mmCIF file of C-alpha atoms in Angstrom:
data_model
loop_
_atom_site.group_PDB
_atom_site.id
_atom_site.type_symbol
_atom_site.label_atom_id
_atom_site.label_comp_id
_atom_site.label_asym_id
_atom_site.label_seq_id
_atom_site.Cartn_x
_atom_site.Cartn_y
_atom_site.Cartn_z
ATOM 1 C CA MET A 26 -8.119 5.094 12.184
ATOM 2 C CA PRO A 27 -9.744 2.945 10.311
ATOM 3 C CA ALA A 28 -7.992 0.229 7.816
ATOM 4 C CA THR A 29 -7.408 0.763 4.240
ATOM 5 C CA PRO A 30 -10.147 -1.718 1.884
ATOM 6 C CA PHE A 31 -6.761 -2.557 0.179
ATOM 7 C CA PRO A 32 -4.551 -4.132 2.643
ATOM 8 C CA GLU A 33 -1.219 -5.330 1.234
ATOM 9 C CA ASN A 34 -2.315 -9.131 2.199
ATOM 10 C CA HIS A 35 -5.684 -8.596 0.664
ATOM 11 C CA ALA A 36 -4.768 -6.890 -2.599
ATOM 12 C CA ARG A 37 -5.246 -10.231 -5.014
ATOM 13 C CA ARG A 38 -8.774 -11.072 -2.909
ATOM 14 C CA ASN A 39 -9.952 -6.728 -3.249
ATOM 15 C CA ALA A 40 -8.705 -7.139 -6.987
ATOM 16 C CA THR A 41 -10.189 -10.176 -7.522
ATOM 17 C CA LEU A 42 -14.123 -8.787 -6.163
ATOM 18 C CA LEU A 43 -13.629 -5.414 -8.565
ATOM 19 C CA LEU A 44 -13.421 -7.986 -11.698
ATOM 20 C CA ILE A 45 -16.347 -10.168 -10.524
ATOM 21 C CA SER A 46 -18.082 -6.570 -10.022
ATOM 22 C CA THR A 47 -17.848 -5.527 -14.142
ATOM 23 C CA LEU A 48 -19.361 -9.043 -14.891
ATOM 24 C CA THR A 49 -22.803 -7.659 -13.533
ATOM 25 C CA ILE A 50 -22.805 -4.746 -16.036
ATOM 26 C CA MET A 51 -21.084 -6.570 -19.057
ATOM 27 C CA SER A 52 -24.335 -9.061 -18.945
ATOM 28 C CA GLY A 53 -26.461 -6.152 -20.825
ATOM 29 C CA ALA A 54 -23.725 -3.331 -21.508
ATOM 30 C CA THR A 55 -21.957 -5.623 -24.169
ATOM 31 C CA ILE A 56 -24.458 -6.047 -26.569
ATOM 32 C CA SER A 57 -26.160 -2.891 -26.061
ATOM 33 C CA PRO A 58 -25.094 -1.422 -29.160
ATOM 34 C CA SER A 59 -25.465 -4.601 -31.504
ATOM 35 C CA LEU A 60 -29.667 -4.012 -30.924
ATOM 36 C CA PRO A 61 -30.627 -2.531 -33.779
ATOM 37 C CA ALA A 62 -28.430 -5.047 -36.328
ATOM 38 C CA ILE A 63 -30.257 -8.130 -34.503
ATOM 39 C CA GLU A 64 -33.496 -6.900 -35.113
ATOM 40 C CA SER A 65 -32.614 -6.173 -38.231
ATOM 41 C CA HIS A 66 -31.245 -9.570 -38.961
ATOM 42 C CA PHE A 67 -34.176 -11.522 -37.481
ATOM 43 C CA ALA A 68 -37.171 -8.636 -39.153
ATOM 44 C CA GLY A 69 -39.430 -11.850 -40.291
ATOM 45 C CA SER A 70 -39.704 -12.740 -36.961
ATOM 46 C CA ASP A 71 -42.888 -11.844 -35.120
ATOM 47 C CA ASN A 72 -43.215 -9.452 -32.354
ATOM 48 C CA VAL A 73 -39.751 -9.000 -33.305
ATOM 49 C CA GLU A 74 -39.706 -5.404 -31.893
ATOM 50 C CA ILE A 75 -40.061 -6.566 -27.805
ATOM 51 C CA LEU A 76 -37.743 -9.613 -28.612
ATOM 52 C CA THR A 77 -35.059 -7.576 -29.505
ATOM 53 C CA ARG A 78 -35.096 -5.269 -26.377
ATOM 54 C CA LEU A 79 -35.751 -8.866 -24.504
ATOM 55 C CA VAL A 80 -32.904 -10.143 -25.833
ATOM 56 C CA LEU A 81 -30.525 -6.843 -23.373
ATOM 57 C CA THR A 82 -33.759 -7.521 -21.030
ATOM 58 C CA LEU A 83 -34.682 -10.982 -20.581
ATOM 59 C CA PRO A 84 -31.465 -12.227 -18.088
ATOM 60 C CA ALA A 85 -33.097 -9.420 -15.726
ATOM 61 C CA LEU A 86 -35.918 -11.140 -15.230
ATOM 62 C CA PHE A 87 -33.886 -14.418 -14.418
ATOM 63 C CA ILE A 88 -32.360 -12.785 -11.926
ATOM 64 C CA VAL A 89 -35.327 -11.563 -9.977
ATOM 65 C CA ILE A 90 -36.723 -15.128 -9.725
ATOM 66 C CA CYS A 91 -33.323 -17.081 -9.065
ATOM 67 C CA ALA A 92 -31.718 -13.966 -6.670
ATOM 68 C CA PRO A 93 -33.238 -14.658 -3.660
ATOM 69 C CA PHE A 94 -32.459 -18.139 -3.917
ATOM 70 C CA ALA A 95 -28.962 -17.069 -4.665
ATOM 71 C CA GLY A 96 -28.941 -15.646 -1.383
ATOM 72 C CA GLY A 97 -30.157 -18.429 0.888
ATOM 73 C CA LEU A 98 -27.818 -20.677 -0.610
ATOM 74 C CA ALA A 99 -24.635 -18.641 -0.275
ATOM 75 C CA ASP A 100 -25.831 -18.261 3.688
ATOM 76 C CA ARG A 101 -26.119 -21.591 3.667
ATOM 77 C CA PHE A 102 -23.941 -23.121 2.051
ATOM 78 C CA GLY A 103 -21.489 -20.570 1.031
ATOM 79 C CA ARG A 104 -20.173 -17.829 -1.141
ATOM 80 C CA ARG A 105 -17.360 -19.775 -2.940
ATOM 81 C CA PRO A 106 -18.980 -22.700 -4.568
ATOM 82 C CA LEU A 107 -21.919 -20.729 -6.059
ATOM 83 C CA LEU A 108 -19.424 -17.408 -7.309
ATOM 84 C CA ILE A 109 -18.038 -20.300 -9.175
ATOM 85 C CA ALA A 110 -20.118 -21.901 -10.878
ATOM 86 C CA GLY A 111 -21.986 -18.908 -11.778
ATOM 87 C CA ALA A 112 -18.540 -17.578 -12.911
ATOM 88 C CA LEU A 113 -19.100 -20.348 -15.483
ATOM 89 C CA LEU A 114 -22.912 -20.358 -16.528
ATOM 90 C CA TYR A 115 -21.563 -16.522 -17.450
ATOM 91 C CA GLY A 116 -19.291 -17.584 -19.651
ATOM 92 C CA LEU A 117 -20.840 -20.688 -21.708
ATOM 93 C CA SER A 118 -24.603 -19.007 -21.901
ATOM 94 C CA GLY A 119 -23.444 -15.571 -22.517
ATOM 95 C CA MET A 120 -21.259 -17.349 -25.415
ATOM 96 C CA SER A 121 -24.146 -18.814 -26.723
ATOM 97 C CA GLY A 122 -24.968 -16.056 -28.889
ATOM 98 C CA LEU A 123 -22.024 -16.913 -30.947
ATOM 99 C CA LEU A 124 -24.350 -20.199 -32.214
ATOM 100 C CA ALA A 125 -27.906 -19.319 -31.805
ATOM 101 C CA ASP A 126 -29.403 -19.382 -35.146
ATOM 102 C CA SER A 127 -33.573 -17.851 -33.657
ATOM 103 C CA LEU A 128 -34.354 -15.106 -31.860
ATOM 104 C CA ALA A 129 -35.698 -18.076 -29.638
ATOM 105 C CA GLY A 130 -32.312 -20.050 -29.264
ATOM 106 C CA LEU A 131 -30.989 -16.571 -28.126
ATOM 107 C CA LEU A 132 -33.442 -15.593 -25.585
ATOM 108 C CA VAL A 133 -32.666 -19.562 -23.830
ATOM 109 C CA GLY A 134 -28.995 -18.269 -23.644
ATOM 110 C CA ARG A 135 -29.576 -15.040 -22.101
ATOM 111 C CA GLU A 136 -31.990 -16.850 -19.562
ATOM 112 C CA LEU A 137 -29.255 -19.115 -18.554
ATOM 113 C CA LEU A 138 -27.084 -15.722 -18.066
ATOM 114 C CA GLY A 139 -29.328 -14.259 -15.651
ATOM 115 C CA ILE A 140 -29.478 -17.090 -13.842
ATOM 116 C CA ALA A 141 -25.564 -16.951 -13.821
ATOM 117 C CA VAL A 142 -25.632 -13.669 -12.617
ATOM 118 C CA ALA A 143 -28.335 -13.900 -10.085
ATOM 119 C CA GLY A 144 -25.559 -15.934 -8.403
ATOM 120 C CA VAL A 145 -22.603 -14.025 -9.239
ATOM 121 C CA MET A 146 -23.537 -10.195 -8.070
ATOM 122 C CA THR A 147 -25.441 -11.446 -5.431
ATOM 123 C CA THR A 148 -22.309 -13.502 -4.054
ATOM 124 C CA ALA A 149 -20.273 -10.508 -4.601
ATOM 125 C CA THR A 150 -22.534 -8.128 -2.845
ATOM 126 C CA ALA A 151 -22.476 -10.387 0.667
ATOM 127 C CA LEU A 152 -18.457 -11.266 0.332
ATOM 128 C CA VAL A 153 -18.193 -6.889 0.165
ATOM 129 C CA GLY A 154 -20.619 -7.440 3.298
ATOM 130 C CA ASP A 155 -18.172 -9.947 5.385
ATOM 131 C CA TYR A 156 -15.127 -8.306 4.733
ATOM 132 C CA PHE A 157 -15.765 -4.973 5.492
ATOM 133 C CA ALA A 158 -17.537 -2.513 7.659
ATOM 134 C CA GLY A 159 -18.709 0.826 8.543
ATOM 135 C CA SER A 160 -16.710 3.391 6.033
ATOM 136 C CA GLU A 161 -14.269 0.915 5.162
ATOM 137 C CA ARG A 162 -16.872 -1.103 3.381
ATOM 138 C CA ASP A 163 -18.664 2.695 1.780
ATOM 139 C CA ARG A 164 -14.863 3.328 0.148
ATOM 140 C CA PHE A 165 -14.931 -0.488 -1.149
ATOM 141 C CA MET A 166 -18.300 0.158 -2.983
ATOM 142 C CA GLY A 167 -17.520 3.719 -4.088
ATOM 143 C CA TYR A 168 -14.371 1.471 -6.082
ATOM 144 C CA GLN A 169 -16.787 -1.385 -6.836
ATOM 145 C CA SER A 170 -19.211 1.225 -8.604
ATOM 146 C CA ALA A 171 -16.252 3.043 -10.103
ATOM 147 C CA PHE A 172 -15.328 -0.422 -11.789
ATOM 148 C CA VAL A 173 -18.454 -1.347 -12.617
ATOM 149 C CA GLY A 174 -18.958 2.421 -14.638
ATOM 150 C CA ILE A 175 -15.035 1.884 -16.060
ATOM 151 C CA GLY A 176 -16.424 -1.847 -17.043
ATOM 152 C CA GLY A 177 -19.279 0.144 -18.593
ATOM 153 C CA LEU A 178 -17.438 2.602 -20.836
ATOM 154 C CA ILE A 179 -14.698 -0.612 -21.700
ATOM 155 C CA PHE A 180 -17.427 -3.575 -22.394
ATOM 156 C CA LEU A 181 -20.109 -0.692 -24.746
ATOM 157 C CA THR A 182 -17.476 1.243 -26.673
ATOM 158 C CA GLY A 183 -15.896 -2.522 -27.430
ATOM 159 C CA GLY A 184 -19.501 -4.125 -27.915
ATOM 160 C CA GLY A 185 -19.823 -0.982 -30.342
ATOM 161 C CA MET A 186 -16.743 -1.752 -32.074
ATOM 162 C CA LEU A 187 -17.159 -5.523 -32.667
ATOM 163 C CA ALA A 188 -21.099 -4.813 -33.666
ATOM 164 C CA GLU A 189 -19.517 -2.770 -36.783
ATOM 165 C CA LEU A 190 -17.985 -6.474 -37.814
ATOM 166 C CA HIS A 191 -21.140 -8.458 -36.746
ATOM 167 C CA TRP A 192 -23.699 -8.502 -34.101
ATOM 168 C CA ARG A 193 -22.602 -12.038 -32.916
ATOM 169 C CA ALA A 194 -19.109 -10.393 -32.786
ATOM 170 C CA PRO A 195 -20.234 -8.919 -29.209
ATOM 171 C CA PHE A 196 -21.101 -11.885 -27.220
ATOM 172 C CA ALA A 197 -17.610 -13.676 -27.643
ATOM 173 C CA VAL A 198 -16.664 -10.655 -24.258
ATOM 174 C CA TYR A 199 -19.116 -13.296 -22.055
ATOM 175 C CA GLY A 200 -16.196 -15.872 -21.911
ATOM 176 C CA LEU A 201 -13.652 -13.802 -20.168
ATOM 177 C CA SER A 202 -15.377 -14.319 -17.412
ATOM 178 C CA LEU A 203 -13.448 -17.969 -17.355
ATOM 179 C CA LEU A 204 -10.700 -15.843 -16.906
ATOM 180 C CA LEU A 205 -11.645 -15.034 -13.727
ATOM 181 C CA ILE A 206 -11.969 -18.160 -12.163
ATOM 182 C CA PRO A 207 -8.662 -19.625 -11.485
ATOM 183 C CA ALA A 208 -8.613 -15.581 -9.638
ATOM 184 C CA VAL A 209 -12.098 -17.163 -7.319
ATOM 185 C CA LEU A 210 -10.260 -20.213 -6.164
ATOM 186 C CA ALA A 211 -6.634 -18.841 -5.343
ATOM 187 C CA PHE A 212 -7.645 -15.808 -3.554
ATOM 188 C CA ILE A 213 -11.959 -15.652 -2.210
ATOM 189 C CA ASN A 214 -12.441 -17.414 1.089
ATOM 190 C CA GLU A 215 -15.327 -18.184 2.980
ATOM 191 C CA PRO A 216 -14.727 -15.058 5.877
ATOM 192 C CA TRP A 217 -17.838 -16.259 7.808
ATOM 193 C CA ARG A 218 -16.468 -19.356 7.845
ATOM 194 C CA ASN A 219 -12.914 -18.660 8.416
ATOM 195 C CA ASN A 220 -13.629 -15.951 10.721
ATOM 196 C CA PRO A 221 -16.782 -15.929 12.839
ATOM 197 C CA PRO A 222 -18.100 -12.369 12.498
ATOM 198 C CA ILE A 223 -17.102 -10.004 15.569
ATOM 199 C CA ALA A 224 -18.511 -7.138 17.373
ATOM 200 C CA ARG A 225 -16.834 -4.587 14.547
ATOM 201 C CA ALA A 226 -19.254 -2.494 14.072
ATOM 202 C CA PRO A 227 -22.791 -1.002 15.094
ATOM 203 C CA GLU A 228 -24.610 -3.170 12.359
ATOM 204 C CA LEU A 229 -23.574 -6.834 13.798
ATOM 205 C CA THR A 230 -26.120 -6.870 16.493
ATOM 206 C CA GLY A 231 -27.669 -9.960 15.010
ATOM 207 C CA LYS A 232 -30.829 -8.229 13.490
ATOM 208 C CA THR A 233 -31.648 -7.060 10.333
ATOM 209 C CA ILE A 234 -33.364 -3.437 9.516
ATOM 210 C CA TRP A 235 -35.927 -5.028 7.292
ATOM 211 C CA VAL A 236 -37.809 -0.828 7.570
ATOM 212 C CA ALA A 237 -34.836 0.147 6.111
ATOM 213 C CA VAL A 238 -34.101 -3.089 3.622
ATOM 214 C CA PHE A 239 -37.240 -2.485 1.429
ATOM 215 C CA ALA A 240 -36.647 0.878 1.618
ATOM 216 C CA VAL A 241 -33.789 0.357 -0.534
ATOM 217 C CA TYR A 242 -35.597 -2.568 -3.049
ATOM 218 C CA MET A 243 -37.665 0.268 -3.549
ATOM 219 C CA ALA A 244 -35.480 2.813 -4.221
ATOM 220 C CA ALA A 245 -33.264 -0.043 -6.432
ATOM 221 C CA VAL A 246 -36.583 -0.868 -8.585
ATOM 222 C CA LEU A 247 -37.124 2.756 -9.474
ATOM 223 C CA ASN A 248 -33.954 3.992 -10.537
ATOM 224 C CA SER A 249 -33.328 0.668 -12.428
ATOM 225 C CA VAL A 250 -36.068 1.493 -14.660
ATOM 226 C CA ALA A 251 -34.735 5.075 -14.960
ATOM 227 C CA PHE A 252 -31.516 3.837 -15.893
ATOM 228 C CA TYR A 253 -32.343 1.200 -18.168
ATOM 229 C CA LEU A 254 -33.907 3.444 -20.669
ATOM 230 C CA LEU A 255 -30.341 4.616 -22.214
ATOM 231 C CA PRO A 256 -28.929 1.038 -22.825
ATOM 232 C CA THR A 257 -32.947 -0.088 -23.982
ATOM 233 C CA GLN A 258 -33.428 2.813 -26.259
ATOM 234 C CA LEU A 259 -30.723 5.230 -26.851
ATOM 235 C CA PRO A 260 -29.215 3.420 -29.642
ATOM 236 C CA PHE A 261 -32.968 3.970 -31.748
ATOM 237 C CA TYR A 262 -32.954 7.597 -30.581
ATOM 238 C CA LEU A 263 -29.696 8.003 -32.399
ATOM 239 C CA ASN A 264 -31.095 6.497 -35.381
ATOM 240 C CA ALA A 265 -33.777 8.038 -35.222
ATOM 241 C CA MET A 266 -31.881 11.396 -35.079
ATOM 242 C CA GLY A 267 -29.756 10.123 -37.857
ATOM 243 C CA ILE A 268 -26.880 8.851 -35.920
ATOM 244 C CA GLY A 269 -27.503 4.702 -36.571
ATOM 245 C CA SER A 270 -23.036 4.054 -35.441
ATOM 246 C CA PRO A 271 -23.033 0.971 -33.104
ATOM 247 C CA THR A 272 -20.084 2.477 -31.925
ATOM 248 C CA VAL A 273 -21.327 6.408 -31.270
ATOM 249 C CA ALA A 274 -24.447 4.698 -29.909
ATOM 250 C CA GLY A 275 -22.052 2.558 -27.197
ATOM 251 C CA LEU A 276 -20.122 5.720 -26.598
ATOM 252 C CA ALA A 277 -22.847 7.684 -25.648
ATOM 253 C CA ILE A 278 -24.194 4.953 -23.440
ATOM 254 C CA GLY A 279 -20.588 4.297 -21.563
ATOM 255 C CA LEU A 280 -20.066 7.848 -21.522
ATOM 256 C CA GLY A 281 -22.751 8.148 -18.621
ATOM 257 C CA ASN A 282 -20.795 5.260 -17.109
ATOM 258 C CA MET A 283 -17.399 6.378 -16.918
ATOM 259 C CA ILE A 284 -18.318 9.406 -15.638
ATOM 260 C CA GLY A 285 -20.724 7.546 -12.732
ATOM 261 C CA ALA A 286 -17.126 5.583 -12.016
ATOM 262 C CA VAL A 287 -15.355 8.760 -11.380
ATOM 263 C CA VAL A 288 -17.973 9.802 -8.980
ATOM 264 C CA ALA A 289 -18.252 6.281 -7.038
ATOM 265 C CA LEU A 290 -14.535 7.151 -6.021
ATOM 266 C CA PHE A 291 -15.835 10.099 -3.742
ATOM 267 C CA TYR A 292 -19.297 8.195 -2.703
ATOM 268 C CA ALA A 293 -17.693 7.349 1.044
ATOM 269 C CA SER A 294 -17.398 11.445 1.275
ATOM 270 C CA LEU A 295 -20.730 12.432 0.075
ATOM 271 C CA ARG A 296 -22.163 9.454 2.387
ATOM 272 C CA ALA A 297 -21.015 11.216 5.592
ATOM 273 C CA ARG A 298 -22.052 14.362 4.518
ATOM 274 C CA LEU A 299 -25.207 13.911 3.133
ATOM 275 C CA GLY A 300 -26.555 10.405 4.502
ATOM 276 C CA VAL A 301 -28.720 8.084 2.670
ATOM 277 C CA THR A 302 -31.381 9.337 2.210
ATOM 278 C CA GLY A 303 -29.830 12.783 1.337
ATOM 279 C CA VAL A 304 -27.538 11.121 -1.169
ATOM 280 C CA PHE A 305 -31.005 8.989 -2.504
ATOM 281 C CA ALA A 306 -32.484 12.549 -3.164
ATOM 282 C CA LEU A 307 -29.132 14.251 -5.202
ATOM 283 C CA ALA A 308 -28.438 11.049 -7.270
ATOM 284 C CA PHE A 309 -32.836 11.213 -8.597
ATOM 285 C CA GLY A 310 -32.465 14.713 -8.840
ATOM 286 C CA LEU A 311 -29.049 14.700 -11.309
ATOM 287 C CA MET A 312 -30.944 11.938 -13.422
ATOM 288 C CA ALA A 313 -33.676 14.020 -13.754
ATOM 289 C CA ILE A 314 -31.958 16.667 -15.330
ATOM 290 C CA GLY A 315 -29.963 14.080 -17.131
ATOM 291 C CA TYR A 316 -33.691 12.715 -19.329
ATOM 292 C CA GLY A 317 -34.906 16.077 -19.009
ATOM 293 C CA LEU A 318 -32.273 17.152 -21.238
ATOM 294 C CA LEU A 319 -32.312 13.984 -23.350
ATOM 295 C CA GLY A 320 -35.981 15.004 -24.337
ATOM 296 C CA VAL A 321 -34.947 18.220 -25.554
ATOM 297 C CA THR A 322 -31.857 17.515 -27.488
ATOM 298 C CA ASP A 323 -31.391 17.248 -30.911
ATOM 299 C CA THR A 324 -27.430 16.758 -31.368
ATOM 300 C CA LEU A 325 -24.898 13.891 -30.596
ATOM 301 C CA VAL A 326 -22.762 16.725 -27.972
ATOM 302 C CA THR A 327 -25.956 17.404 -25.779
ATOM 303 C CA VAL A 328 -26.807 13.586 -25.587
ATOM 304 C CA LEU A 329 -23.561 13.111 -24.873
ATOM 305 C CA ALA A 330 -24.071 15.536 -21.769
ATOM 306 C CA ALA A 331 -27.280 14.327 -21.197
ATOM 307 C CA ALA A 332 -25.883 10.709 -20.713
ATOM 308 C CA GLY A 333 -23.080 12.255 -18.393
ATOM 309 C CA VAL A 334 -25.594 13.781 -16.185
ATOM 310 C CA VAL A 335 -27.335 10.805 -15.716
ATOM 311 C CA GLY A 336 -24.167 8.895 -15.117
ATOM 312 C CA LEU A 337 -23.760 11.355 -12.092
ATOM 313 C CA GLY A 338 -26.858 9.976 -10.610
ATOM 314 C CA LEU A 339 -25.997 6.707 -11.145
ATOM 315 C CA GLY A 340 -22.767 6.696 -9.752
ATOM 316 C CA MET A 341 -24.013 7.772 -6.204
ATOM 317 C CA ILE A 342 -26.788 5.911 -6.450
ATOM 318 C CA MET A 343 -25.663 2.027 -7.157
ATOM 319 C CA PRO A 344 -23.038 2.965 -4.119
ATOM 320 C CA ASN A 345 -25.511 3.490 -2.238
ATOM 321 C CA ILE A 346 -27.608 0.926 -2.740
ATOM 322 C CA ALA A 347 -25.771 -2.001 -1.843
ATOM 323 C CA ALA A 348 -24.043 -0.246 0.864
ATOM 324 C CA ALA A 349 -27.583 0.536 2.649
ATOM 325 C CA ALA A 350 -28.479 -2.754 2.531
ATOM 326 C CA MET A 351 -25.366 -4.625 3.878
ATOM 327 C CA ALA A 352 -25.664 -2.375 6.726
ATOM 328 C CA ALA A 353 -29.150 -3.483 7.550
ATOM 329 C CA ALA A 354 -28.444 -6.921 7.372
ATOM 330 C CA ALA A 355 -27.444 -8.906 10.252
ATOM 331 C CA PRO A 356 -24.709 -11.268 9.084
ATOM 332 C CA LYS A 357 -26.457 -14.588 9.010
ATOM 333 C CA MET A 358 -29.365 -12.555 6.387
ATOM 334 C CA ARG A 359 -26.456 -10.890 4.064
ATOM 335 C CA GLY A 360 -26.724 -13.623 1.550
ATOM 336 C CA ARG A 361 -30.458 -13.423 1.520
ATOM 337 C CA VAL A 362 -30.632 -9.785 1.789
ATOM 338 C CA ALA A 363 -28.373 -8.900 -1.162
ATOM 339 C CA GLY A 364 -29.906 -11.825 -3.147
ATOM 340 C CA GLY A 365 -33.317 -9.403 -2.790
ATOM 341 C CA MET A 366 -31.277 -6.064 -3.364
ATOM 342 C CA THR A 367 -30.263 -8.111 -6.678
ATOM 343 C CA ALA A 368 -33.380 -9.058 -7.734
ATOM 344 C CA SER A 369 -35.363 -5.718 -6.890
ATOM 345 C CA ILE A 370 -32.068 -4.062 -9.283
ATOM 346 C CA PHE A 371 -32.733 -6.367 -12.314
ATOM 347 C CA ALA A 372 -36.611 -6.588 -11.748
ATOM 348 C CA GLY A 373 -36.632 -2.627 -12.590
ATOM 349 C CA HIS A 374 -34.059 -3.116 -16.243
ATOM 350 C CA PHE A 375 -36.537 -6.476 -16.863
ATOM 351 C CA ILE A 376 -39.984 -3.632 -16.147
ATOM 352 C CA SER A 377 -38.211 -0.731 -18.489
ATOM 353 C CA PRO A 378 -39.139 -1.936 -21.816
ATOM 354 C CA PHE A 379 -42.426 -2.890 -21.415
ATOM 355 C CA VAL A 380 -42.876 0.719 -19.514
ATOM 356 C CA SER A 381 -40.788 2.799 -22.315
ATOM 357 C CA GLN A 382 -41.407 0.267 -25.224
ATOM 358 C CA PRO A 383 -45.763 1.327 -24.878
ATOM 359 C CA MET A 384 -44.950 4.937 -24.290
ATOM 360 C CA ILE A 385 -42.338 5.737 -26.833
ATOM 361 C CA ALA A 386 -44.651 3.890 -29.275
ATOM 362 C CA ALA A 387 -47.584 6.472 -28.095
ATOM 363 C CA PHE A 388 -45.637 9.575 -27.474
ATOM 364 C CA GLY A 389 -42.135 9.317 -29.070
ATOM 365 C CA PHE A 390 -38.750 9.078 -28.016
ATOM 366 C CA ALA A 391 -38.495 13.062 -26.519
ATOM 367 C CA ARG A 392 -41.950 12.893 -24.274
ATOM 368 C CA THR A 393 -40.926 9.430 -23.007
ATOM 369 C CA PHE A 394 -37.453 11.063 -21.939
ATOM 370 C CA LEU A 395 -39.422 14.164 -20.965
ATOM 371 C CA TYR A 396 -41.728 11.902 -18.511
ATOM 372 C CA ALA A 397 -38.431 9.936 -16.836
ATOM 373 C CA GLY A 398 -36.785 12.705 -15.771
ATOM 374 C CA LEU A 399 -40.585 14.345 -14.418
ATOM 375 C CA VAL A 400 -41.297 11.169 -12.215
ATOM 376 C CA THR A 401 -37.683 10.853 -11.193
ATOM 377 C CA ALA A 402 -37.318 14.473 -10.266
ATOM 378 C CA CYS A 403 -40.587 13.797 -7.990
ATOM 379 C CA VAL A 404 -38.683 10.970 -6.496
ATOM 380 C CA ALA A 405 -36.357 13.092 -5.452
ATOM 381 C CA ILE A 406 -38.145 16.227 -4.231
ATOM 382 C CA LEU A 407 -39.963 13.314 -1.652
ATOM 383 C CA VAL A 408 -37.145 12.074 -0.625
ATOM 384 C CA GLY A 409 -34.972 15.388 0.378
ATOM 385 C CA ALA A 410 -38.192 16.601 1.546
ATOM 386 C CA ALA A 411 -38.532 13.667 3.933
ATOM 387 C CA THR A 412 -34.766 14.261 4.731
ATOM 388 C CA MET A 413 -35.049 17.786 5.657
ATOM 389 C CA ILE A 414 -38.539 16.903 7.660
ATOM 390 C CA HIS A 415 -36.699 14.293 9.822
ATOM 391 C CA ALA A 416 -33.293 16.335 9.881
ATOM 392 C CA ARG A 417 -35.351 19.413 11.269
ATOM 393 C CA ARG A 418 -37.083 17.429 14.104
ATOM 394 C CA GLY A 419 -33.931 15.895 14.928
ATOM 395 C CA HIS A 420 -35.099 12.161 14.224
ATOM 396 C CA ALA A 421 -32.672 9.592 12.376
ATOM 397 C CA ILE A 422 -33.180 7.969 9.116
ATOM 398 C CA GLU A 423 -31.057 5.743 8.909
ATOM 399 C CA PRO A 424 -31.823 3.432 11.769
ATOM 400 C CA GLY A 425 -28.325 1.272 11.681
ATOM 401 C CA PHE A 426 -26.803 2.677 8.597
#
């Protein structure tokens, strides 16, 4: 009988890992409701529309650049030092928005935040791969995604409330990462040094299944491009509908994260029944339905319902990406594979506004959301068809998973 992922002697370690995971959603979610106010404050700046979106997404570019290097450093020198340094830089760079007096200054702080997130997310993912295996890992990945979703609701809603006071106020929330450093020092060890890997799961063969890894990377990019339409464009869509409150925008975006958190708790069961590709097909299908609803909505209630459906898909796909990547990685390569996964996720985050903004300018918000639904529906159909074809032929399409 598999051990619970929360044995008593590791409860504090696991709780620390879960809290660290919320830093990834905080990096963008906290200030999302402030975007319209930031655009208004810097209205005289050149290219203010796209630069305002970059305040949210620029960290993703630096995550993409730095995450592979962070993964290599984590494999070579250990997880713990990189995690501590990342948490420290995260807090200081995130709070720089409290003082920045120009868009350029604001963007520099966001660049440093991206470097910090690369270190934090890569090492946290690698640590989960180190500490858990098999179904234990699937369950913990589900719990981790649930914490991220709950954090998304808290930080988005809280960010919206703080944005009502002043657009700078949400930047103070980044200081919470500094409070986690003592917990990392006390409870996070180096499992690969203190406890050398043993053959406790089939994947520990010393080989990385690169075909599977790159397929996961592709799914991560596609998911992020689609999902990041919500935090980058939904506040402006609500403004266009005459619903301009930052609190409402934060609630609408955070609701999807909260529903995703609930679904993520059942990820291990979904994975056991559907397999990796089956979960991908279902998740992309739900996201397609959600964006289709956003494209035809004209009320706040239906916006909230659509965001909730998108959240259903997100709650399945995020733990699926992480669990599949770690299952396909050899122990000595987990940091680098986690770095590539982190880079893929945030590459989609960074690309998203460059895809959506020209479409919105040409077609408007509603049709852009409809097109996003169409694209994700095509992905869901292709993945689902491939799953069914290979299942009928009796071929395993998830080697090593």
